[in-house]
PDB file of C-alpha atoms in Angstrom:
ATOM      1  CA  UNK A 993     -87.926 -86.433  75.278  1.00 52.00           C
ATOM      2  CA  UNK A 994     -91.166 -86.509  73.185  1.00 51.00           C
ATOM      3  CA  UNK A 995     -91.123 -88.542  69.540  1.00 49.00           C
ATOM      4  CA  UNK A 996     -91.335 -85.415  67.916  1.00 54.00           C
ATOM      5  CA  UNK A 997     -87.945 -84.017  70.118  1.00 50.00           C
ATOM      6  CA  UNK A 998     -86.739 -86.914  69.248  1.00 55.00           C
ATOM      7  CA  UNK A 999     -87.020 -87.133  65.773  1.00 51.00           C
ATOM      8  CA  UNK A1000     -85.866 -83.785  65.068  1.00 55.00           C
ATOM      9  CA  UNK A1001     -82.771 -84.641  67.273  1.00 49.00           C
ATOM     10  CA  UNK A1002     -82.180 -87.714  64.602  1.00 51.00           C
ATOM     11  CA  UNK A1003     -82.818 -85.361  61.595  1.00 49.00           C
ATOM     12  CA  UNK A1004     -80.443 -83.145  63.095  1.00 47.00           C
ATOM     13  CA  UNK A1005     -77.477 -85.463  63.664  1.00 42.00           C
ATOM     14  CA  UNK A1006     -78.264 -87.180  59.979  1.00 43.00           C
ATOM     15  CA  UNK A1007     -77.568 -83.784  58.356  1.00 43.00           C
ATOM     16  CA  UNK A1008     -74.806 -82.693  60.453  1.00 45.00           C
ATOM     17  CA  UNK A1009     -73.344 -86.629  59.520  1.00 42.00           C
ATOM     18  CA  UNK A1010     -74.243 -86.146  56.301  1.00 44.00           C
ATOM     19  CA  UNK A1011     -72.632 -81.827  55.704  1.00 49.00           C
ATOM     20  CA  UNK A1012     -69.525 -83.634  57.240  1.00 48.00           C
ATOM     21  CA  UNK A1013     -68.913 -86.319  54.806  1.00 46.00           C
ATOM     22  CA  UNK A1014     -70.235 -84.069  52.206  1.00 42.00           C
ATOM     23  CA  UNK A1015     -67.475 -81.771  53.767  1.00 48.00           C
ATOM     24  CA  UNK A1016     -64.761 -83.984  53.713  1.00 52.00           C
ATOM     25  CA  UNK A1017     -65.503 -85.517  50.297  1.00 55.00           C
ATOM     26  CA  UNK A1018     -65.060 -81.899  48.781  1.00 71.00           C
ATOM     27  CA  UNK A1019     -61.721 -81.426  50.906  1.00 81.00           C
ATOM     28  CA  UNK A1020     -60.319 -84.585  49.201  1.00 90.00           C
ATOM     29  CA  UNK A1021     -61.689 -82.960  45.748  1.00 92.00           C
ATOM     30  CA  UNK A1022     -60.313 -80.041  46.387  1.00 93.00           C
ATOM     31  CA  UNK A1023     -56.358 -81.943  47.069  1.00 95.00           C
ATOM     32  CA  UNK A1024     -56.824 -83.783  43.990  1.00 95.00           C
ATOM     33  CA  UNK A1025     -57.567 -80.627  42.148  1.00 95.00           C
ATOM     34  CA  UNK A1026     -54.433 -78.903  43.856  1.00 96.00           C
ATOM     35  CA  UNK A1027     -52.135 -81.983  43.440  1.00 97.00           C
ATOM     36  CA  UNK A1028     -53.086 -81.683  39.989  1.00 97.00           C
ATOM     37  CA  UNK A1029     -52.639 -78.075  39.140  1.00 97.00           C
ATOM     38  CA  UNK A1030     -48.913 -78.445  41.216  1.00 97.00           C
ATOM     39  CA  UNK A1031     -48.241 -80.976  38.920  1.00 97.00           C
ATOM     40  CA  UNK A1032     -47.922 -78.452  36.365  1.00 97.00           C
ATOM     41  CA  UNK A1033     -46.109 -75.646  38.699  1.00 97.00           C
ATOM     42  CA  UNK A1034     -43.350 -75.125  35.923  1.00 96.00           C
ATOM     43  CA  UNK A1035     -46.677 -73.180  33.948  1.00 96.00           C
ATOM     44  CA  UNK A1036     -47.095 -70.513  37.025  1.00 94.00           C
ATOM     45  CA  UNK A1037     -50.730 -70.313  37.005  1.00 96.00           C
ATOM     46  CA  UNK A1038     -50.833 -73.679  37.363  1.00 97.00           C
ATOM     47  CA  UNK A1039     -48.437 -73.124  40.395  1.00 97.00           C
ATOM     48  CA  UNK A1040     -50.788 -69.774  41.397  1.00 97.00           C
ATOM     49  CA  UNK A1041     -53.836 -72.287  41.321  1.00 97.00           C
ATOM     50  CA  UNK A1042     -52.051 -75.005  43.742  1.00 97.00           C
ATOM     51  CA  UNK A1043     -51.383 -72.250  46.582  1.00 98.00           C
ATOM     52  CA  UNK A1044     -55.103 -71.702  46.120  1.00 97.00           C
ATOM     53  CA  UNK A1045     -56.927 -74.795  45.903  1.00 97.00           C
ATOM     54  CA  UNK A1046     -54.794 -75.937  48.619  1.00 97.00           C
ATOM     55  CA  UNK A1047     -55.548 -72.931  50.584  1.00 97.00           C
ATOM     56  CA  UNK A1048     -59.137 -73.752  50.232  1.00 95.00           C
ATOM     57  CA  UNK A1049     -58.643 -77.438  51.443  1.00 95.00           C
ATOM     58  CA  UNK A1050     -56.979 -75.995  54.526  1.00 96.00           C
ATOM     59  CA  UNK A1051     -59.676 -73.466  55.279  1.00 95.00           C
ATOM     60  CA  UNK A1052     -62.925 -75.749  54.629  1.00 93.00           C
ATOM     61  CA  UNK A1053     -60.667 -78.667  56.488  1.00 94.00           C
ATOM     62  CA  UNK A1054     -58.092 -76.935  59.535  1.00 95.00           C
ATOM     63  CA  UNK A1055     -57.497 -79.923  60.225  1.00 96.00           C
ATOM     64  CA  UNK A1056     -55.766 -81.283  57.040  1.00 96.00           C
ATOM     65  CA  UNK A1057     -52.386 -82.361  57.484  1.00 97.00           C
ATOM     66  CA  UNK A1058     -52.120 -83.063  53.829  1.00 97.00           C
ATOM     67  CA  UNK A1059     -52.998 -79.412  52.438  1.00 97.00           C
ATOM     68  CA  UNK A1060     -50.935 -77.725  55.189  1.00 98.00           C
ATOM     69  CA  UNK A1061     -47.850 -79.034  53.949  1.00 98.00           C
ATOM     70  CA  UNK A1062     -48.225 -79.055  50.271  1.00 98.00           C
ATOM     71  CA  UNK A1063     -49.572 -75.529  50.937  1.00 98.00           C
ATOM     72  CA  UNK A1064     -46.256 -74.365  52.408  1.00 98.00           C
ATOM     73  CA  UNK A1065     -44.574 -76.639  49.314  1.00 98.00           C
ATOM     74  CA  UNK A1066     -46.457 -74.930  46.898  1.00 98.00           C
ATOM     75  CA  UNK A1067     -45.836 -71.456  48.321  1.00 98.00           C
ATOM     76  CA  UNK A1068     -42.254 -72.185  48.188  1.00 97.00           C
ATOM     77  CA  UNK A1069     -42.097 -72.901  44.895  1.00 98.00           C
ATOM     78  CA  UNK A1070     -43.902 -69.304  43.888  1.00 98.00           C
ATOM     79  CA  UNK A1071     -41.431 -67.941  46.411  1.00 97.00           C
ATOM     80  CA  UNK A1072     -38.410 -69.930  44.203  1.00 96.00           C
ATOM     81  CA  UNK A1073     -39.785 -68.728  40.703  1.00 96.00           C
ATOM     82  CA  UNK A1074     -40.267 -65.164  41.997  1.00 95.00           C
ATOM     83  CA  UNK A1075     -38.192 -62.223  41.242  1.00 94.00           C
ATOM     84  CA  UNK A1076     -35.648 -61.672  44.377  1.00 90.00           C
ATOM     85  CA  UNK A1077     -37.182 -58.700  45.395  1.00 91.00           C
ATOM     86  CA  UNK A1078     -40.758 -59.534  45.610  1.00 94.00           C
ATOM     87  CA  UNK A1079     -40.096 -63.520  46.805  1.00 94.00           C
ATOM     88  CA  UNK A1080     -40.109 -62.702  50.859  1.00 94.00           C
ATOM     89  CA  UNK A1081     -44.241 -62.938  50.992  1.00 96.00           C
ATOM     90  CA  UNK A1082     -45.033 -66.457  49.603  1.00 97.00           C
ATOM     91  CA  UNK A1083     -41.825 -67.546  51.719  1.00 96.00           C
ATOM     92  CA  UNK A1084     -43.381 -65.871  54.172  1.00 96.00           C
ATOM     93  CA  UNK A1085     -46.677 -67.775  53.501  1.00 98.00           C
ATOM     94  CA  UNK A1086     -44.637 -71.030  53.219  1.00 98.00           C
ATOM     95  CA  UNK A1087     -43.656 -70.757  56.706  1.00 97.00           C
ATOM     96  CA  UNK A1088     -47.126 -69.687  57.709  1.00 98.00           C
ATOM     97  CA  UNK A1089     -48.551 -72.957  56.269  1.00 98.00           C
ATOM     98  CA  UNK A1090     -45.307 -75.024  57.335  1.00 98.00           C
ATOM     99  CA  UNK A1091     -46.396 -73.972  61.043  1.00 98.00           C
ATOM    100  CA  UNK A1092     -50.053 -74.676  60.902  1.00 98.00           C
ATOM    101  CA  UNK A1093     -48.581 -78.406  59.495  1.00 98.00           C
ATOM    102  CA  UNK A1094     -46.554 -79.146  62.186  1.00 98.00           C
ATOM    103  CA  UNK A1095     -49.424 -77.861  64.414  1.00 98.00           C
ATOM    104  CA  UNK A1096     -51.692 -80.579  63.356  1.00 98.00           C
ATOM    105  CA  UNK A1097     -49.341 -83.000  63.588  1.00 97.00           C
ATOM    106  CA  UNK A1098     -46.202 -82.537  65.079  1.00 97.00           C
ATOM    107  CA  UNK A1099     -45.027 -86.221  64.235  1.00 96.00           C
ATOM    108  CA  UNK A1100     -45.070 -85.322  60.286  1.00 97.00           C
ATOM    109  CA  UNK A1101     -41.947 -85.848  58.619  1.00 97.00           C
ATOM    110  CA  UNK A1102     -43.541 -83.665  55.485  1.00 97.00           C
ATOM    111  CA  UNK A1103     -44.622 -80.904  58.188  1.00 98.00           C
ATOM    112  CA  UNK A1104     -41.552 -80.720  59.572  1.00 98.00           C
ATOM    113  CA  UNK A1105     -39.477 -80.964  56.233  1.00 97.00           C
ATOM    114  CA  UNK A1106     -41.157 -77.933  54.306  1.00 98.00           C
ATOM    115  CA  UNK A1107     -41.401 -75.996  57.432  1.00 97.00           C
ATOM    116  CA  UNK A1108     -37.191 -76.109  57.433  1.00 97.00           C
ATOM    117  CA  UNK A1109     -37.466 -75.436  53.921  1.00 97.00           C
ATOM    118  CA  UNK A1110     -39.642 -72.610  54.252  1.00 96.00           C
ATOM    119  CA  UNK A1111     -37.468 -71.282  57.012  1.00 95.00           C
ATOM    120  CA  UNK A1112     -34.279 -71.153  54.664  1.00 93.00           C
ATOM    121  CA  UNK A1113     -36.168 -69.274  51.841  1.00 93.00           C
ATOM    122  CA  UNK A1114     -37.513 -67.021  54.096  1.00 94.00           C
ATOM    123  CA  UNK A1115     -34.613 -66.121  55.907  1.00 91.00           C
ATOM    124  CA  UNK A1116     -32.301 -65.956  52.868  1.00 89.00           C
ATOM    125  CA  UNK A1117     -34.715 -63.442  50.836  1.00 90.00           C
ATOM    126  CA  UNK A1118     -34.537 -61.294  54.026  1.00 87.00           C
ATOM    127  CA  UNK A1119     -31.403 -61.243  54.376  1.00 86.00           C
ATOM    128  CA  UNK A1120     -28.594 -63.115  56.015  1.00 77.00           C
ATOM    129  CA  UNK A1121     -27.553 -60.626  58.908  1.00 78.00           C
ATOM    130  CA  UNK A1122     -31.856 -60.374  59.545  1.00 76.00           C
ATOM    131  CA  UNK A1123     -32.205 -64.091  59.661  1.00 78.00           C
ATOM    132  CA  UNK A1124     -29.312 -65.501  62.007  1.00 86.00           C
ATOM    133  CA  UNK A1125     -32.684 -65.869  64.352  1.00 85.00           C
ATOM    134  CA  UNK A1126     -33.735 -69.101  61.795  1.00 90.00           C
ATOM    135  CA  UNK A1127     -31.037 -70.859  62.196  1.00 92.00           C
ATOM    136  CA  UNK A1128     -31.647 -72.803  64.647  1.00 93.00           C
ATOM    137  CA  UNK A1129     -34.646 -73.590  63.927  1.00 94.00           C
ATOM    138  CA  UNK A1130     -33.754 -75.201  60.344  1.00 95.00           C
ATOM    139  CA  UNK A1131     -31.216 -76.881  62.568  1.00 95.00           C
ATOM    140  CA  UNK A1132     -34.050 -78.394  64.711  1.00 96.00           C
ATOM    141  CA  UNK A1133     -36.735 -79.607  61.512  1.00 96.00           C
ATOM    142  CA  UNK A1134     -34.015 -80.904  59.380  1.00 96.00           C
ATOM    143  CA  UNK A1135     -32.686 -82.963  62.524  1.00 96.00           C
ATOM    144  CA  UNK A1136     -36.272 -84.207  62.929  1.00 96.00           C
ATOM    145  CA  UNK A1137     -36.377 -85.339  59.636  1.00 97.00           C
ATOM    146  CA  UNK A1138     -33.192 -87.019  59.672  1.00 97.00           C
ATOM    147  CA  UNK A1139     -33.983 -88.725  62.357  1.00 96.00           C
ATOM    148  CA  UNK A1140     -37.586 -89.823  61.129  1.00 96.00           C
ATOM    149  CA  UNK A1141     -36.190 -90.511  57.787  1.00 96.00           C
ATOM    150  CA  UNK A1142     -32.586 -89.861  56.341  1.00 96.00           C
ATOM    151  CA  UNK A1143     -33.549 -90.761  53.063  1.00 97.00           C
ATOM    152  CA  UNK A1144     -36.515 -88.340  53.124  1.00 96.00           C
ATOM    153  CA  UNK A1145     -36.927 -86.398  49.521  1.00 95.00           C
ATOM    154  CA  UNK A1146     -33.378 -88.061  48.600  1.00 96.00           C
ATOM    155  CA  UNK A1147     -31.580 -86.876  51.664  1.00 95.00           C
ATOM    156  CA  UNK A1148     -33.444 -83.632  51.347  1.00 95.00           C
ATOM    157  CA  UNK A1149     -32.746 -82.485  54.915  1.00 96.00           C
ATOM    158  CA  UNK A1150     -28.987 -82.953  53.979  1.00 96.00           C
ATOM    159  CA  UNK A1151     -29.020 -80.939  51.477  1.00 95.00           C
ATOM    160  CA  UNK A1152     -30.919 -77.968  53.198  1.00 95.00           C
ATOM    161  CA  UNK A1153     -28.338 -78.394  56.238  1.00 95.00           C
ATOM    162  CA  UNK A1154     -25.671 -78.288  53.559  1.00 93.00           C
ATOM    163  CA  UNK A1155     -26.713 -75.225  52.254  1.00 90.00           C
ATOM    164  CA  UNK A1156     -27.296 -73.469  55.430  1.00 89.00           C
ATOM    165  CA  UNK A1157     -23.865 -74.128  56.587  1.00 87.00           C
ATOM    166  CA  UNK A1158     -22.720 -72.792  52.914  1.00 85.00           C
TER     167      UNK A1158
END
């Protein structure tokens, strides 16, 4: 390799090094902004604004554990403060983003938690006799979490077994 092949090889790494971090820093950004804005979900643009900015963490960053799962968090709340009969598409979104979570890391107790979540919303604004398919699988994430963490979201899992079984 010639000093000039060479150098340009450098340049090249220092930049792609450099749109990374550059990358990554606006990912983080981009959470804090979300966190923020889901902070103040009970306003629903605020709410609106969360499903977004977190959507945009997830798509400049696939990889992000952290905006997968608030993304399907924040999606179920639009889906909970949604008239009945337009709430099945951000459940359905919730499970979307719940999936893509527990694709990135199937050990996440948050993945696996909203996922289940998602899962009950969705299958209870389609209807019960359309959804007996879900049940087992809020049976499965909910016994995940249970077993990662009992106490996870103050017995949360309990609580969406409890209602399933309601």
């Amino acid at each position: 390799m010639t000093g000039k092949c060479k150098a340009t090889v450098v340049v090249a790494l220092a930049l792609m090094l450099l749109w990374g971090g550059l990358a990554l820093a606006g990912t983080q950004e981009t959470l804090q902004q979300a966190d923020a804005a889901y902070a103040q979900r009970a306003q629903a643009a605020q709410a609106q604004r969360a499903v977004e900015l977190y959507g945009q963490a997830l798509a400049a960053d696939p990889k992000c554990l952290a905006a997968a799962w608030k993304l399907s968090r924040a999606w179920y709340w639009v889906g909970s403060h949604t008239p009945e009969d337009k709430a099945l598409e951000p459940f359905e979104k919730a499970v979307e983003a719940g999936k893509k979570a527990v694709a990135i890391d199937p050990e996440s107790i948050q993945a696996h938690f909203w996922l289940g979540v998602a899962y009950g919303s969705y299958g209870k604004a389609k209807g019960i006799m359309k959804s007996l398919s879900l049940v087992d699988p809020i049976k499965e994430e909910m016994a995940l979490v249970i077993k990662k963490d009992p106490k996870f979201e103050a017995g949360g899992a309990y609580r969406v077994l409890g209602r399933l079984y309601f």
